[in-house]
Short mmCIF file of C-alpha atoms in Angstrom, two decimals:
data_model
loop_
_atom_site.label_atom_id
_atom_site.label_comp_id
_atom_site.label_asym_id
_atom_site.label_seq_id
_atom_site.Cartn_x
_atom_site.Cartn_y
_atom_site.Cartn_z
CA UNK A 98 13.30 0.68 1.64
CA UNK A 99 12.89 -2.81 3.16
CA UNK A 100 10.38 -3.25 5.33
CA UNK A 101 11.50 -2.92 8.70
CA UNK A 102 9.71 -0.17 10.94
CA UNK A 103 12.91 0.40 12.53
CA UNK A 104 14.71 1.45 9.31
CA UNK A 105 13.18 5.05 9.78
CA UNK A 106 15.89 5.53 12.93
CA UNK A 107 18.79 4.33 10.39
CA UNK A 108 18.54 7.16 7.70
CA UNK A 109 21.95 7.78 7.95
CA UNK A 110 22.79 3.94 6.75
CA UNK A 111 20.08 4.23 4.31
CA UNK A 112 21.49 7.43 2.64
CA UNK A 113 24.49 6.08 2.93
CA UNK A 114 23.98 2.19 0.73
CA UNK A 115 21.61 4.86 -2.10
CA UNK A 116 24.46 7.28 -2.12
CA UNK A 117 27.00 4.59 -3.61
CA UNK A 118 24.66 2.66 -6.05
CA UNK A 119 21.85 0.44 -3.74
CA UNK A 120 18.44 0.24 -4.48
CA UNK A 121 15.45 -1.07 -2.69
CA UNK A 122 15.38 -3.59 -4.74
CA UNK A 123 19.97 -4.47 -4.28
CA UNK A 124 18.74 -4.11 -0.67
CA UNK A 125 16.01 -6.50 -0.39
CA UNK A 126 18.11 -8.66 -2.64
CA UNK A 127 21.37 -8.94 -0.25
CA UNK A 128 19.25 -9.31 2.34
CA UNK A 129 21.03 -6.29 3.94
CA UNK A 130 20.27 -5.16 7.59
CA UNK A 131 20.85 -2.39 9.68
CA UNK A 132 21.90 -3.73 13.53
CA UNK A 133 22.34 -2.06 16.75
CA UNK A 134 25.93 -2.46 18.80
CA UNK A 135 24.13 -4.79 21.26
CA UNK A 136 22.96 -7.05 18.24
CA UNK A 137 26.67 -6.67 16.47
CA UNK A 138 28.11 -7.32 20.39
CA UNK A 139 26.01 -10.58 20.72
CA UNK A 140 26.59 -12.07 17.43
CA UNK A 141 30.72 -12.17 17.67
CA UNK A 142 31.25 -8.57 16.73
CA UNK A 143 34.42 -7.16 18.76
CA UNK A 144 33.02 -4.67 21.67
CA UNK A 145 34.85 -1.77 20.73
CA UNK A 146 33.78 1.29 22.92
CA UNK A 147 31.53 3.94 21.53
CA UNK A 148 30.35 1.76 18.40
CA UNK A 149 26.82 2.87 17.29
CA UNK A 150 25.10 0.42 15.06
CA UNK A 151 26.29 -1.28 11.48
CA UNK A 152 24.69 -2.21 8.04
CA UNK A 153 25.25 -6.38 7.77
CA UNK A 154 26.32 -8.44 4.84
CA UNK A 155 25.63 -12.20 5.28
CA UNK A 156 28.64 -14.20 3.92
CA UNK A 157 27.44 -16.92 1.69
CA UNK A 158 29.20 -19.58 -0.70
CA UNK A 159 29.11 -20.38 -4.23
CA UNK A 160 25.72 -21.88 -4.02
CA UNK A 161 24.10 -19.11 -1.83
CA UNK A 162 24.26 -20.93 1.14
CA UNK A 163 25.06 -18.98 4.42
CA UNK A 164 28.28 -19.73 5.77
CA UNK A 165 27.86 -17.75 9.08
CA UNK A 166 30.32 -15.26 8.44
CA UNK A 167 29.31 -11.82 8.68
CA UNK A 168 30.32 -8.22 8.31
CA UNK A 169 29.47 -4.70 9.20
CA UNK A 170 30.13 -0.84 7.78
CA UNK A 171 30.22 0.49 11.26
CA UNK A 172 29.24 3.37 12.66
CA UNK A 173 30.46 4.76 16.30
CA UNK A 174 28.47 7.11 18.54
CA UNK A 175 28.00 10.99 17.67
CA UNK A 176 29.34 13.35 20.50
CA UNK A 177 32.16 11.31 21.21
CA UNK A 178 35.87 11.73 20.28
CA UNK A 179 36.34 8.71 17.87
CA UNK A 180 40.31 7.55 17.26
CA UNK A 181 40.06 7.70 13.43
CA UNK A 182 42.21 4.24 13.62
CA UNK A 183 39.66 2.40 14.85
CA UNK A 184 38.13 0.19 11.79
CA UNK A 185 34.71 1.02 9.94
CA UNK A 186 34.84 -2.30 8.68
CA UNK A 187 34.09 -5.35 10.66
CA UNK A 188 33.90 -8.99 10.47
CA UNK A 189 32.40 -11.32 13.71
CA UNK A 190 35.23 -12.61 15.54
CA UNK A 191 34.30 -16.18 15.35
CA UNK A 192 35.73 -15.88 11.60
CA UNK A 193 38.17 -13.38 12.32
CA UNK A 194 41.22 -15.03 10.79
CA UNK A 195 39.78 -16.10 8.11
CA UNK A 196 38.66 -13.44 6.22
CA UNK A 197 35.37 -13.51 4.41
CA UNK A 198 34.86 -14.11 0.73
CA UNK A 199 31.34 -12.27 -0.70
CA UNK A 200 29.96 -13.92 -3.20
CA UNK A 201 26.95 -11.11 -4.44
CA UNK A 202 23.91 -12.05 -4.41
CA UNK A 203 23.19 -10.02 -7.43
CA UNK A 204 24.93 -11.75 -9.55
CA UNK A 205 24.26 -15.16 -11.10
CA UNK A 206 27.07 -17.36 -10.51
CA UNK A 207 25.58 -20.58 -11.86
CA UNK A 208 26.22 -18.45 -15.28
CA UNK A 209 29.49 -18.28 -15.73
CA UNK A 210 30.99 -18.24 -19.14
CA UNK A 211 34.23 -19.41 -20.47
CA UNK A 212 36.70 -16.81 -20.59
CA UNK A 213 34.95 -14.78 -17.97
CA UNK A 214 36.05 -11.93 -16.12
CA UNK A 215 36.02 -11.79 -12.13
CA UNK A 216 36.45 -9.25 -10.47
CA UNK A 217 38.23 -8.30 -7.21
CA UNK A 218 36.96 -5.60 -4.73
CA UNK A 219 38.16 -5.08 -1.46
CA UNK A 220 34.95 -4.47 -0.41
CA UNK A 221 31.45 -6.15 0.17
CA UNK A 222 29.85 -3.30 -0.97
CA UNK A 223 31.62 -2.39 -3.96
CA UNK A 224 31.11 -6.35 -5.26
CA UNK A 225 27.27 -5.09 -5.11
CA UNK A 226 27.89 -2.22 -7.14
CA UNK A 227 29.99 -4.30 -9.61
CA UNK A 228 27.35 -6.62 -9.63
CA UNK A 229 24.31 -4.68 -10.17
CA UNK A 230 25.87 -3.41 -13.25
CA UNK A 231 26.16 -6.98 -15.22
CA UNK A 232 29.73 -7.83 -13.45
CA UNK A 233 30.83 -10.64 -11.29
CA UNK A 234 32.74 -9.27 -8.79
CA UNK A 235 33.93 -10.79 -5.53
CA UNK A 236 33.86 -9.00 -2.13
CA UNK A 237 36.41 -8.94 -0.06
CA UNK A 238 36.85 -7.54 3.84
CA UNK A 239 39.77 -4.90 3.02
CA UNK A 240 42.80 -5.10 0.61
CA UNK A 241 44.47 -8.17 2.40
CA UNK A 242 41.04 -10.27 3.08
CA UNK A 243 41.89 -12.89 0.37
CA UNK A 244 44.97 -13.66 2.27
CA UNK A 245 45.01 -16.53 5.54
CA UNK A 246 48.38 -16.59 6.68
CA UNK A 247 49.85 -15.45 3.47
CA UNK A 248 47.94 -18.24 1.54
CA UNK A 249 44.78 -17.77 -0.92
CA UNK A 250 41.86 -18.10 0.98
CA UNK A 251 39.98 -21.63 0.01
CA UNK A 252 36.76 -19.72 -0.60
CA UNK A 253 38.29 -18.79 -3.81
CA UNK A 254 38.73 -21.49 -5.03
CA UNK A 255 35.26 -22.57 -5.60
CA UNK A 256 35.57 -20.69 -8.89
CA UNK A 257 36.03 -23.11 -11.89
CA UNK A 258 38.89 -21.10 -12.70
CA UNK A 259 40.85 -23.87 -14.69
CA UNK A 260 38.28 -25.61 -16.29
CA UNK A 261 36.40 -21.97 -17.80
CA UNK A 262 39.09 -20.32 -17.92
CA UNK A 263 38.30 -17.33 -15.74
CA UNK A 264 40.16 -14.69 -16.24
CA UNK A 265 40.85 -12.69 -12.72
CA UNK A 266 40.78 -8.67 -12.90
CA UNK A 267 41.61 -7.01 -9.34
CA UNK A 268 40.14 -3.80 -8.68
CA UNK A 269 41.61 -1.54 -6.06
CA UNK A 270 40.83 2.24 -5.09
CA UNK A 271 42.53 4.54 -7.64
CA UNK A 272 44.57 6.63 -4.82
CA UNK A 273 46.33 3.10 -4.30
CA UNK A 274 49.33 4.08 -6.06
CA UNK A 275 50.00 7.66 -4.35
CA UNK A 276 48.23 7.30 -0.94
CA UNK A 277 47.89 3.71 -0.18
CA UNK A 278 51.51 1.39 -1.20
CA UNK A 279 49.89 -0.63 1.34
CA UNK A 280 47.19 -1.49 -1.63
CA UNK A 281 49.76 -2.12 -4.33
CA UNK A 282 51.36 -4.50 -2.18
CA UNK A 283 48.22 -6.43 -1.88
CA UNK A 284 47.47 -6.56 -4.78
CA UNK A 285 50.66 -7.80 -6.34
CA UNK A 286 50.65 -10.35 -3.53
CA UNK A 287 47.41 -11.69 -4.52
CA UNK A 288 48.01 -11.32 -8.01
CA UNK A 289 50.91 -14.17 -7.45
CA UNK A 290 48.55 -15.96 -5.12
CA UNK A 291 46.09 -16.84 -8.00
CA UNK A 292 49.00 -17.91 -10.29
CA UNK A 293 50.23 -20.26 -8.15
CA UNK A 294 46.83 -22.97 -7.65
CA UNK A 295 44.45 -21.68 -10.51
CA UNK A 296 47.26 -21.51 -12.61
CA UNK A 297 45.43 -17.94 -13.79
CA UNK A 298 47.12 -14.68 -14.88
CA UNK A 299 45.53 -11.61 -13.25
CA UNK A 300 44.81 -8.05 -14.56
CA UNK A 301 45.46 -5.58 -12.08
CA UNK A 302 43.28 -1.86 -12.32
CA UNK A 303 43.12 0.85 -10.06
CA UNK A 304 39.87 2.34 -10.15
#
């Protein structure tokens, strides 16, 4: 794993990121880190009581520069009752309405084709996954994080969608259309949110 001594205390993390596709090598490469609450708490993270410690994505642009945006798979303290509402997902409040766009590091976005496919996750982690399999997928923070107030979020459009052609494919959790309308909603929503600027038709899959 990468090579921080502490990373020993965060097994659980650990197991968790190689359980759903991460390497060492998708680690090193996202530059993920495992951070205590006191760390999350000091670097804009809300203080909600009993949370434990959190695996970190740093947000960065088209161009792999860090945009100071970050966000956590959290973890709250064993022993304790935990409300199940509280989040598990978390971004630092300083960006908190405007939700983060995750451009993968493992992918190569200076080599995008014409006609391309990108795809749509509604999470950071599944854009890895996606990614280290040949796709490229953009991460978002939950179903509705491409959305600031109701309107595409700018990051997207950084994507030459009109002059390649790109062809938009949004990929939501299969149980969307029994357990989760909530999911359907957003993605119709953004569906017609593409349209409207990239003047782009979107696939729509439930995974």
């Amino acid at each position: 794993m990468p090579p921080q001594p502490e990373w020993e205390e965060f097994k659980d993390q650990i197991t968790y990121l190689t359980e759903r596709g991460h390497t060492q090598f998708s680690i090193r490469r996202c530059d993920l880190e495992v951070k205590t609450a006191t760390w999350l708490f000091e670097n804009g993270f809300p203080r909600i009581p009993g949370l434990s410690k959190g695996i970190v994505w740093k947000l960065r642009d088209l161009m792999g520069v860090e945009t100071g945006k970050l966000g956590a798979r959290v973890w709250y303290q064993r022993g304790i009752v935990v409300d199940p509402s509280k989040p598990k997902f978390l971004m630092n409040s300083k960006f908190s309405k405007v939700p983060g766009v995750y451009y993968s590091p493992l992918a190569n976005w200076d080599n995008l084709e014409y006609g391309q496919r990108i795809y749509f996750c509604e999470s950071f982690l599944k854009a890895d996954i996606a990614c280290s399999l040949g796709f490229h997928a953009v991460g978002m923070s939950g179903c509705w994080g491409w959305s600031t107030g109701g309107e595409l979020n700018y990051e997207f459009q950084q994507l030459p969608w009109s002059d390649l052609r790109l062809k938009p494919t949004i990929c939501f959790d299969s149980n969307v259309c029994d357990e989760k309308p909530n999911l359907m909603l957003a993605a119709r929503r953004l569906s017609a949110a593409l349209e409207v600027p990239q003047r782009v038709h979107s696939d729509i899959l439930y995974l």
